[in-house]
GROMACS .gro file of C-alpha atoms in nm:
model
  197
    1MET     CA    1   4.117   6.075   9.423
    2ALA     CA    2   4.002   6.375   9.222
    3HIS     CA    3   4.226   6.676   9.227
    4VAL     CA    4   4.089   7.011   9.117
    5PRO     CA    5   4.358   7.224   8.949
    6THR     CA    6   4.401   7.561   9.120
    7ASP     CA    7   4.344   7.760   8.801
    8GLU     CA    8   4.015   7.579   8.743
    9VAL     CA    9   3.898   7.654   9.098
   10LEU     CA   10   3.981   8.024   9.062
   11ALA     CA   11   3.824   8.046   8.715
   12ALA     CA   12   3.502   7.894   8.856
   13VAL     CA   13   3.512   8.132   9.154
   14GLU     CA   14   3.555   8.434   8.926
   15ALA     CA   15   3.270   8.312   8.703
   16ARG     CA   16   3.044   8.277   9.009
   17LEU     CA   17   3.128   8.632   9.123
   18ILE     CA   18   3.064   8.776   8.776
   19SER     CA   19   2.734   8.590   8.739
   20THR     CA   20   2.628   8.736   9.076
   21PHE     CA   21   2.761   9.093   9.058
   22GLY     CA   22   2.831   9.157   8.686
   23GLU     CA   23   3.168   9.244   8.533
   24PRO     CA   24   3.424   9.390   8.773
   25GLU     CA   25   3.532   9.745   8.696
   26GLY     CA   26   3.872   9.698   8.851
   27ARG     CA   27   4.108   9.453   9.013
   28ALA     CA   28   4.418   9.477   9.225
   29SER     CA   29   4.678   9.208   9.271
   30VAL     CA   30   4.889   9.163   9.584
   31THR     CA   31   5.162   8.906   9.643
   32PHE     CA   32   5.290   8.822   9.990
   33LEU     CA   33   5.608   8.640  10.080
   34GLY     CA   34   5.530   8.271  10.119
   35ALA     CA   35   5.184   8.297   9.963
   36ASP     CA   36   5.024   8.279   9.622
   37ARG     CA   37   4.896   8.597   9.458
   38ILE     CA   38   4.566   8.733   9.586
   39GLU     CA   39   4.345   8.950   9.366
   40VAL     CA   40   4.067   9.177   9.484
   41LEU     CA   41   3.788   9.250   9.235
   42ARG     CA   42   3.576   9.565   9.254
   43PHE     CA   43   3.209   9.541   9.156
   44PRO     CA   44   3.005   9.864   9.141
   45GLY     CA   45   2.632   9.839   9.203
   46SER     CA   46   2.353  10.052   9.061
   47ASP     CA   47   2.243  10.110   9.422
   48GLY     CA   48   2.559  10.307   9.509
   49LEU     CA   49   2.709  10.008   9.688
   50VAL     CA   50   3.051   9.877   9.591
   51ARG     CA   51   3.140   9.515   9.654
   52TYR     CA   52   3.497   9.392   9.688
   53ALA     CA   53   3.566   9.021   9.653
   54THR     CA   54   3.893   8.837   9.698
   55LEU     CA   55   4.014   8.585   9.442
   56GLY     CA   56   4.288   8.342   9.536
   57MET     CA   57   4.211   8.253   9.897
   58SER     CA   58   4.013   7.946   9.782
   59ALA     CA   59   4.298   7.805   9.573
   60ALA     CA   60   4.381   7.571   9.861
   61PRO     CA   61   4.179   7.444  10.157
   62MET     CA   62   4.241   7.613  10.490
   63ALA     CA   63   4.424   7.384  10.732
   64ASP     CA   64   4.464   7.375  11.106
   65PRO     CA   65   4.819   7.498  11.171
   66THR     CA   66   4.862   7.233  11.442
   67ALA     CA   67   4.784   6.946  11.201
   68VAL     CA   68   5.078   6.713  11.143
   69VAL     CA   69   4.964   6.623  10.792
   70VAL     CA   70   4.781   6.875  10.574
   71ASP     CA   71   4.523   6.730  10.335
   72PRO     CA   72   4.562   6.906   9.998
   73LEU     CA   73   4.198   6.834   9.904
   74ARG     CA   74   3.980   6.840  10.213
   75GLY     CA   75   3.922   7.140  10.430
   76PRO     CA   76   3.717   7.460  10.411
   77ARG     CA   77   3.771   7.694  10.115
   78ALA     CA   78   3.654   8.053  10.114
   79GLU     CA   79   3.672   8.397   9.957
   80LEU     CA   80   3.590   8.725  10.131
   81VAL     CA   81   3.324   8.976  10.022
   82PHE     CA   82   3.297   9.329  10.160
   83THR     CA   83   3.015   9.570  10.070
   84VAL     CA   84   3.041   9.945  10.138
   85ARG     CA   85   2.841  10.244  10.020
   86GLY     CA   86   3.037  10.462   9.777
   87GLY     CA   87   3.341  10.234   9.777
   88ARG     CA   88   3.668  10.256   9.970
   89ASP     CA   89   3.944  10.138   9.740
   90GLU     CA   90   4.203  10.183  10.015
   91VAL     CA   91   4.058   9.864  10.169
   92LEU     CA   92   4.202   9.652   9.885
   93ARG     CA   93   4.531   9.575  10.056
   94THR     CA   94   4.355   9.500  10.385
   95LEU     CA   95   4.130   9.246  10.212
   96ALA     CA   96   4.424   9.088  10.030
   97THR     CA   97   4.617   9.062  10.357
   98LEU     CA   98   4.324   8.889  10.527
   99ALA     CA   99   4.272   8.655  10.229
  100ALA     CA  100   4.640   8.555  10.245
  101SER     CA  101   4.629   8.486  10.620
  102PRO     CA  102   4.534   8.116  10.584
  103GLN     CA  103   4.848   8.061  10.372
  104VAL     CA  104   5.079   8.292  10.568
  105GLU     CA  105   4.960   8.234  10.925
  106GLY     CA  106   4.770   7.907  10.905
  107LEU     CA  107   4.450   8.087  11.002
  108VAL     CA  108   4.116   7.915  10.939
  109VAL     CA  109   3.860   8.187  10.861
  110ALA     CA  110   3.505   8.084  10.956
  111PRO     CA  111   3.169   8.250  11.026
  112GLY     CA  112   3.158   8.414  11.369
  113ALA     CA  113   3.531   8.486  11.370
  114SER     CA  114   3.684   8.830  11.417
  115LEU     CA  115   3.955   8.952  11.181
  116ASP     CA  116   4.114   9.227  11.388
  117LEU     CA  117   4.378   9.448  11.233
  118GLY     CA  118   4.433   9.669  11.535
  119GLN     CA  119   4.435   9.969  11.301
  120PRO     CA  120   4.177  10.136  11.074
  121LEU     CA  121   4.053   9.912  10.790
  122TRP     CA  122   4.126  10.206  10.559
  123PRO     CA  123   4.265  10.555  10.636
  124ASP     CA  124   4.040  10.738  10.885
  125ALA     CA  125   3.795  10.446  10.904
  126PRO     CA  126   3.609  10.414  11.236
  127PHE     CA  127   3.652  10.035  11.209
  128THR     CA  128   3.951   9.819  11.305
  129ALA     CA  129   3.808   9.470  11.261
  130PHE     CA  130   3.569   9.260  11.055
  131LEU     CA  131   3.312   9.013  11.179
  132VAL     CA  132   3.292   8.714  10.943
  133ALA     CA  133   2.923   8.656  10.867
  134GLU     CA  134   2.740   8.346  10.744
  135PRO     CA  135   2.783   8.269  10.373
  136GLY     CA  136   2.513   8.197  10.116
  137GLY     CA  137   2.306   8.514  10.133
  138LEU     CA  138   2.495   8.723   9.881
  139VAL     CA  139   2.685   8.467   9.674
  140GLU     CA  140   2.588   8.100   9.662
  141ASP     CA  141   2.845   7.839   9.764
  142LEU     CA  142   3.043   7.700   9.473
  143GLU     CA  143   3.042   7.321   9.467
  144LEU     CA  144   3.369   7.149   9.372
  145PRO     CA  145   3.421   6.784   9.271
  146GLU     CA  146   3.439   6.543   9.567
  147PRO     CA  147   3.619   6.518   9.803
  148ALA     CA  148   3.689   6.893   9.790
  149GLU     CA  149   3.462   7.109  10.004
  150PRO     CA  150   3.264   7.389   9.836
  151VAL     CA  151   3.399   7.742   9.816
  152ARG     CA  152   3.204   7.964  10.054
  153PHE     CA  153   3.183   8.341  10.004
  154LEU     CA  154   3.212   8.497  10.349
  155PRO     CA  155   3.064   8.846  10.399
  156LEU     CA  156   3.274   9.080  10.613
  157LEU     CA  157   3.096   9.320  10.850
  158PRO     CA  158   3.312   9.607  10.981
  159MET     CA  159   3.331   9.652  11.358
  160THR     CA  160   3.443   9.952  11.561
  161PRO     CA  161   3.698   9.880  11.839
  162ASN     CA  162   3.418   9.889  12.100
  163GLU     CA  163   3.202   9.650  11.896
  164ALA     CA  164   3.497   9.412  11.850
  165ALA     CA  165   3.557   9.416  12.228
  166HIS     CA  166   3.185   9.358  12.292
  167LYS     CA  167   3.185   9.065  12.049
  168ARG     CA  168   3.484   8.906  12.226
  169VAL     CA  169   3.288   8.905  12.553
  170HIS     CA  170   2.932   8.839  12.437
  171GLY     CA  171   2.977   8.656  12.105
  172ALA     CA  172   2.895   8.726  11.741
  173ALA     CA  173   2.524   8.642  11.764
  174GLU     CA  174   2.463   8.897  12.039
  175LEU     CA  175   2.639   9.173  11.845
  176GLN     CA  176   2.448   9.092  11.527
  177GLU     CA  177   2.121   9.091  11.721
  178ARG     CA  178   2.211   9.436  11.860
  179TRP     CA  179   2.287   9.567  11.508
  180LEU     CA  180   1.951   9.433  11.392
  181ARG     CA  181   1.762   9.580  11.686
  182HIS     CA  182   1.904   9.927  11.623
  183GLY     CA  183   1.861   9.910  11.243
  184THR     CA  184   2.237   9.956  11.193
  185ASP     CA  185   2.342  10.022  10.834
  186LEU     CA  186   2.650   9.801  10.818
  187ARG     CA  187   2.738   9.933  10.472
  188ASP     CA  188   2.774  10.293  10.592
  189PRO     CA  189   3.149  10.371  10.593
  190LEU     CA  190   3.100  10.647  10.853
  191ARG     CA  191   2.854  10.486  11.092
  192ARG     CA  192   2.895  10.513  11.466
  193THR     CA  193   2.925  10.232  11.719
  194VAL     CA  194   2.591  10.066  11.794
  195PRO     CA  195   2.470  10.138  12.152
  196LEU     CA  196   2.632   9.871  12.371
  197GLY     CA  197   2.490   9.962  12.713
   0.00000   0.00000   0.00000
């Protein structure tokens, strides 16, 4: 059974991010009790957008916390990517905390899920939660040797408290459809709640 060393996985993940976004202009490292170190890389874009990507979440597959036996090879692997106009470096610790949640809390992060902090994503942010979007659009999945599953790069879309509540009732697809219908700029750090009536 092939085993992919953790450092090789993370080196391949970093290489994929750099080939997609260019060299990072900064990185922060956060270590949580009971979890491996998580880094967050900062990639500036020529379009005024700044992308933050976690590095470390994919070191191990995410496992169902109720599973009796955890498979060290099989299971979904992911990193988180957040894009915001002008950058918000205060979000680094938030992203690292979310990326550590599979290790710390046994959380499986998947498209359509809400990651709700119950507090602003950064100081004075109008958003308190992220919607996990479908991967593949921004960064291609990174294939790993069998039987390991590929690393998926999950985009995070910030939600206001009202949007997060709406999503809980009506689902992720309905909220995304509403954003689309109203031409919502999800990368605007100051945007208002989309009309929910």
